[in-house]
Short mmCIF file of C-alpha atoms and ligand atoms in Angstrom, two decimals:
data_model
loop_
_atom_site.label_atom_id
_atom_site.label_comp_id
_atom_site.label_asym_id
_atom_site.label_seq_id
_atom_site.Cartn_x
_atom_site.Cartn_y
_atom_site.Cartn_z
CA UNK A 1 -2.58 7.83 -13.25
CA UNK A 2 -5.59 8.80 -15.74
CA UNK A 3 -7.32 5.76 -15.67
CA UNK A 4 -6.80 5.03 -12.64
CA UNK A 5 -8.66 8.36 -11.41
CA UNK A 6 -11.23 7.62 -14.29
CA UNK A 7 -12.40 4.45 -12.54
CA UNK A 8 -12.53 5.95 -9.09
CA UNK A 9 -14.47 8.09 -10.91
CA UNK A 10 -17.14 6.08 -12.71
CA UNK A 11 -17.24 3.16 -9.92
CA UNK A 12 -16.13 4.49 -6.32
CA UNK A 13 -18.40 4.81 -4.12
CA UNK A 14 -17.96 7.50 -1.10
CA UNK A 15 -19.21 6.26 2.43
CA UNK A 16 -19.30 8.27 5.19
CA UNK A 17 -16.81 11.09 5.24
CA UNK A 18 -13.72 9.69 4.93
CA UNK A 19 -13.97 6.01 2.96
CA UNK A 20 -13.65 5.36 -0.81
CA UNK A 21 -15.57 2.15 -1.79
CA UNK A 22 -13.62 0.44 -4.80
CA UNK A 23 -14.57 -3.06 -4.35
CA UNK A 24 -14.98 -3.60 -8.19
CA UNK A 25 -11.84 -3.27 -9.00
CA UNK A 26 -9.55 -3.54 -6.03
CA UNK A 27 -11.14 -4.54 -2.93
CA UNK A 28 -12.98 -7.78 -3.60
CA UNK A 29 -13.90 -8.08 -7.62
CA UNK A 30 -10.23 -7.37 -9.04
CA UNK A 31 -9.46 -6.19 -12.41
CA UNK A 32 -6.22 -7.53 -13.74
CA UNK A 33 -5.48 -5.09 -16.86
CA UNK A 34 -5.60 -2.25 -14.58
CA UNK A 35 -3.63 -3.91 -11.88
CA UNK A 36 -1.07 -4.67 -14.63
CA UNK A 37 -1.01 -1.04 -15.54
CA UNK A 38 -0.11 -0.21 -12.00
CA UNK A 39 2.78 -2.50 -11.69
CA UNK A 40 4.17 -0.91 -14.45
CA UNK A 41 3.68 2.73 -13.27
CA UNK A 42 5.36 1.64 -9.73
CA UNK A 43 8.65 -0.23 -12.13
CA UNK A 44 9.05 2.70 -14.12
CA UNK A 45 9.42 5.18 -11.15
CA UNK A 46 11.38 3.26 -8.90
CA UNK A 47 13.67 0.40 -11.04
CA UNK A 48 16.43 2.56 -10.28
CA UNK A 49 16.57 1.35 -7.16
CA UNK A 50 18.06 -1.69 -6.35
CA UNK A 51 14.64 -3.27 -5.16
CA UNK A 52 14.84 -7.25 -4.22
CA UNK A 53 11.72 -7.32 -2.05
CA UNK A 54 8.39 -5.98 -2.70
CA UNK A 55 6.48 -6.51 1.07
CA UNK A 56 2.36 -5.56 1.12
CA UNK A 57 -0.35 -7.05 3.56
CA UNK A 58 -2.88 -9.12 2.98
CA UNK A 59 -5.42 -8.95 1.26
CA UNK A 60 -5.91 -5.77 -0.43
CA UNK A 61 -2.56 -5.18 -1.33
CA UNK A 62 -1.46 -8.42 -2.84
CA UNK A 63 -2.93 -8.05 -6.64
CA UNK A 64 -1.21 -4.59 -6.87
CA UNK A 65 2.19 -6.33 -5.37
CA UNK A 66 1.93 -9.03 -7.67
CA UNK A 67 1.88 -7.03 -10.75
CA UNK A 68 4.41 -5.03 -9.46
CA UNK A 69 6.66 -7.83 -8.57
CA UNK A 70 6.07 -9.70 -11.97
CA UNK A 71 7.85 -6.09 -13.32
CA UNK A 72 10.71 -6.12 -10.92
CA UNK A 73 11.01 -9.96 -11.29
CA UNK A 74 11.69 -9.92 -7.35
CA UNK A 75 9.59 -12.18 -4.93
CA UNK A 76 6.64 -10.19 -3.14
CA UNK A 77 5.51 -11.00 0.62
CA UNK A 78 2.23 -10.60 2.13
CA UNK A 79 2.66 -9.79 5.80
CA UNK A 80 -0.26 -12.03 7.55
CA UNK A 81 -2.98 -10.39 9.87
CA UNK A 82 -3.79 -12.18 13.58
CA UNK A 83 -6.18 -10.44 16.19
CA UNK A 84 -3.75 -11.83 18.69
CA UNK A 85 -0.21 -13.59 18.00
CA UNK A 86 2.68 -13.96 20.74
CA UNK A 87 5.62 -13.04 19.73
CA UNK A 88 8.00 -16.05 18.47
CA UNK A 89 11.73 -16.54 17.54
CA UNK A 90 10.60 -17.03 13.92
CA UNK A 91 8.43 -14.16 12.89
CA UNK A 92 8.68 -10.04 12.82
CA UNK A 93 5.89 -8.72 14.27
CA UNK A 94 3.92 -5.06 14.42
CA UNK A 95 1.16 -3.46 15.69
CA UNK A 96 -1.14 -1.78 12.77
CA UNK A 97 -4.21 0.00 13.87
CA UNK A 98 -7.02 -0.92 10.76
CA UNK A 99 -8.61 2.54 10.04
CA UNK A 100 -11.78 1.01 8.16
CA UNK A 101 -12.12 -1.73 10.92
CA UNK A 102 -11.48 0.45 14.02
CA UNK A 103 -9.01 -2.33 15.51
CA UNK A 104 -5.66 -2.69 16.01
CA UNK A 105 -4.34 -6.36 14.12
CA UNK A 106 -0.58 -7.87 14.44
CA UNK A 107 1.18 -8.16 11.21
CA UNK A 108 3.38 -10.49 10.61
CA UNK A 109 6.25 -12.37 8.29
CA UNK A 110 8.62 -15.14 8.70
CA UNK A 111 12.04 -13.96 9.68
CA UNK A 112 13.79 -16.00 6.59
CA UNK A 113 11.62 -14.03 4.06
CA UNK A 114 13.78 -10.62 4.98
CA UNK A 115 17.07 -9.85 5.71
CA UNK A 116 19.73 -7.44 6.80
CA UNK A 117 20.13 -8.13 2.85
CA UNK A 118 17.06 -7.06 1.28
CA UNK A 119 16.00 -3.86 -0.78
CA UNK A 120 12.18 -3.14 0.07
CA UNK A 121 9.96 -1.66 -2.11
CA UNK A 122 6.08 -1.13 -0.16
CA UNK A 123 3.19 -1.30 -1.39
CA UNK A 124 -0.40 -0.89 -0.72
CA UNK A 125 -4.03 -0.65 -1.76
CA UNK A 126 -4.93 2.89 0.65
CA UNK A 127 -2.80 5.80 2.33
CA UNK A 128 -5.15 7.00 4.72
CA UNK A 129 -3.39 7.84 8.42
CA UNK A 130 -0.25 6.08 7.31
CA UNK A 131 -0.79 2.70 10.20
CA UNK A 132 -0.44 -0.15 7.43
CA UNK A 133 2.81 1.73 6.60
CA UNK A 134 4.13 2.19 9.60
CA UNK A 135 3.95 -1.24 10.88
CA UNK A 136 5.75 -2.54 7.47
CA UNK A 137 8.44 -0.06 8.18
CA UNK A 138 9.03 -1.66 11.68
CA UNK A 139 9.40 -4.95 10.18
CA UNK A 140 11.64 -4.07 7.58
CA UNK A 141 13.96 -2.21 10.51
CA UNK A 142 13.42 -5.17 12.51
CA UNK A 143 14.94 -7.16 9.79
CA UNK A 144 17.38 -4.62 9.45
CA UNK A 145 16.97 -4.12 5.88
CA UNK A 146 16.52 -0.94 3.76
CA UNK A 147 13.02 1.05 2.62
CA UNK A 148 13.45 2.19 -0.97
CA UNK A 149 10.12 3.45 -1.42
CA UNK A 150 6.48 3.58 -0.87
CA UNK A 151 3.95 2.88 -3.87
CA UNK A 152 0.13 3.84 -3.14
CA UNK A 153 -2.46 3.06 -5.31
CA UNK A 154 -5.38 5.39 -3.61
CA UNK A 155 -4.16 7.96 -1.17
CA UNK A 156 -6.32 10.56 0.64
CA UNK A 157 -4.09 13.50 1.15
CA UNK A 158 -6.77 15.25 3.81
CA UNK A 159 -5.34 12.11 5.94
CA UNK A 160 -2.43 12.51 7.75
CA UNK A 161 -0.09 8.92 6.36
CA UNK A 162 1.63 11.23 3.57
CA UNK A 163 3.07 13.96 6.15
CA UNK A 164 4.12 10.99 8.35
CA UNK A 165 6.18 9.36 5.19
CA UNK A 166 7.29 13.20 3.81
CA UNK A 167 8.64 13.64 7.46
CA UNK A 168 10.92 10.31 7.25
CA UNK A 169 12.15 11.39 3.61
CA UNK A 170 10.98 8.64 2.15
CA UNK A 171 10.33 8.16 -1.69
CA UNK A 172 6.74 7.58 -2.68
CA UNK A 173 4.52 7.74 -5.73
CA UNK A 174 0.49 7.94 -5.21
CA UNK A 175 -1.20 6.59 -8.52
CA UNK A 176 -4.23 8.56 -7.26
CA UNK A 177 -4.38 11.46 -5.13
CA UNK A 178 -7.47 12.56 -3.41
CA UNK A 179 -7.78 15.73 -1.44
CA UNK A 180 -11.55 16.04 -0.87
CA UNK A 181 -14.75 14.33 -0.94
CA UNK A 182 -16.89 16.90 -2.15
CA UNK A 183 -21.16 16.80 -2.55
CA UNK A 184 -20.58 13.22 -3.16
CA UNK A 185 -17.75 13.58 -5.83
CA UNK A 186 -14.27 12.88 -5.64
CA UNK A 187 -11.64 15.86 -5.73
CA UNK A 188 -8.23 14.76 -7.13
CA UNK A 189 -4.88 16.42 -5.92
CA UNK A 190 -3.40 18.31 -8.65
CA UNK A 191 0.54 17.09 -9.44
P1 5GP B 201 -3.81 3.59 7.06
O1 5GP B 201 -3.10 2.46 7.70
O2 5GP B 201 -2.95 4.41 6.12
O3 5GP B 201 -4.56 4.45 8.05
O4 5GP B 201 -4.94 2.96 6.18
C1 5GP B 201 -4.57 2.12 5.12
C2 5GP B 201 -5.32 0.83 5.14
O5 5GP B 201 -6.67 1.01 5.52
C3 5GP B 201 -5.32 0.28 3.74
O6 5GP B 201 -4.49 -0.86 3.71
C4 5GP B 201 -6.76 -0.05 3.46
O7 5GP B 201 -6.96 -1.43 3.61
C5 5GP B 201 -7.57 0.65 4.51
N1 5GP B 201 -8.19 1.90 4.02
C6 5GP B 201 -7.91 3.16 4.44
N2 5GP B 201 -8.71 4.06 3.86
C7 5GP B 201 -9.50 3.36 3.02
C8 5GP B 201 -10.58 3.75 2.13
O8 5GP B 201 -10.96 4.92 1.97
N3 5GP B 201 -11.16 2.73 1.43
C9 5GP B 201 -10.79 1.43 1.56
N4 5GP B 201 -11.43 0.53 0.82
N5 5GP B 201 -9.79 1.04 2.40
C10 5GP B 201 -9.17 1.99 3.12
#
């Protein structure tokens, strides 16, 4: 997505070797018009699909699942993040390891927000070593419902979460692709 790689471009910020600051327009200040945009580029590549749930975690991923939601017209859940939950008869629960924070949280959902029923469409803020993903994908098994597809807005392809999803066959659209960090620029993956 042009603009998309345009802002990374004029207001990312590259710390350390491996992190992409974007807090003015993602991670803390949000801007709408281009979260709107990215709703639309996530409908248009995967309304074929007969998507009733779109299922993110909070909080970085919730404007992005909004917008995309408001296309498909479908409900969107935020799986919740504890340091330490017990396991009840009410909630799915699963282990994600938080690559920025260097801890492992517990996700979790209420069981009546997903079903055996549901048609999932994830999506999230980063790709980095594929943990966020992974622990949304044992939810929606847990629930027994069915993964249509992955939507990224910012994934690093030097990280290994895109071989992990490639390996499972799962569909997935990137709206930015990054393969390097480079004498302090970003270096997009060409299509
Ligand atoms: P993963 O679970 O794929 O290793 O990492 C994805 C999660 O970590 C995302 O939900 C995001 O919150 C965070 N993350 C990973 N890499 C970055 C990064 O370069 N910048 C920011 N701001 N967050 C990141």
């Amino acid at each position: 997505m042009k603009e998309l790689e345009e802002r990374i471009q004029k207001d990312g910020r590259i710390l350390g070797n491996d992190v992409l600051k974007v807090d003015s327009f993602l991670n803390h200040q949000v801007d709408p018009v281009l979260m709107q945009k990215m709703g639309q580029e996530f409908y248009n590549y995967f309304h074929n699909k007969p998507i009733t749930k779109i299922l993110t975690v909070e909080s970085s991923g919730i404007a992005p699942a909004v917008m995309t939601g408001l296309e498909f017209k479908k409900p969107v859940i935020f799986a919740r993040k504890h340091k330490s939950i017990t396991m009840n008869n009410d909630t799915y629960i699963a282990d994600v390891y938080s690559f920025t924070k260097k801890t492992t949280n517990k996700i979790s959902i209420a069981k009546h927000f997903l079903n055996e029923e549901d048609h999932v469409l994830i999506i999230d803020d980063f790709l980095a070593n594929g943990q966020a993903v992974s622990g949304l994908t044992s939810i929606i098994k847990q629930a027994n419902a069915t993964l249509e597809g992955i939507g990224i807005v910012i994934e690093k392809t030097f990280q290994k979460g895109r071989q992990l999803i490639d390996q499972q066959n799962i569909p997935i659209l990137s709206l930015a692709r990054i393969k390097a960090f480079k004498n302090g620029q970003v270096v997009f993956a060409e299509e």
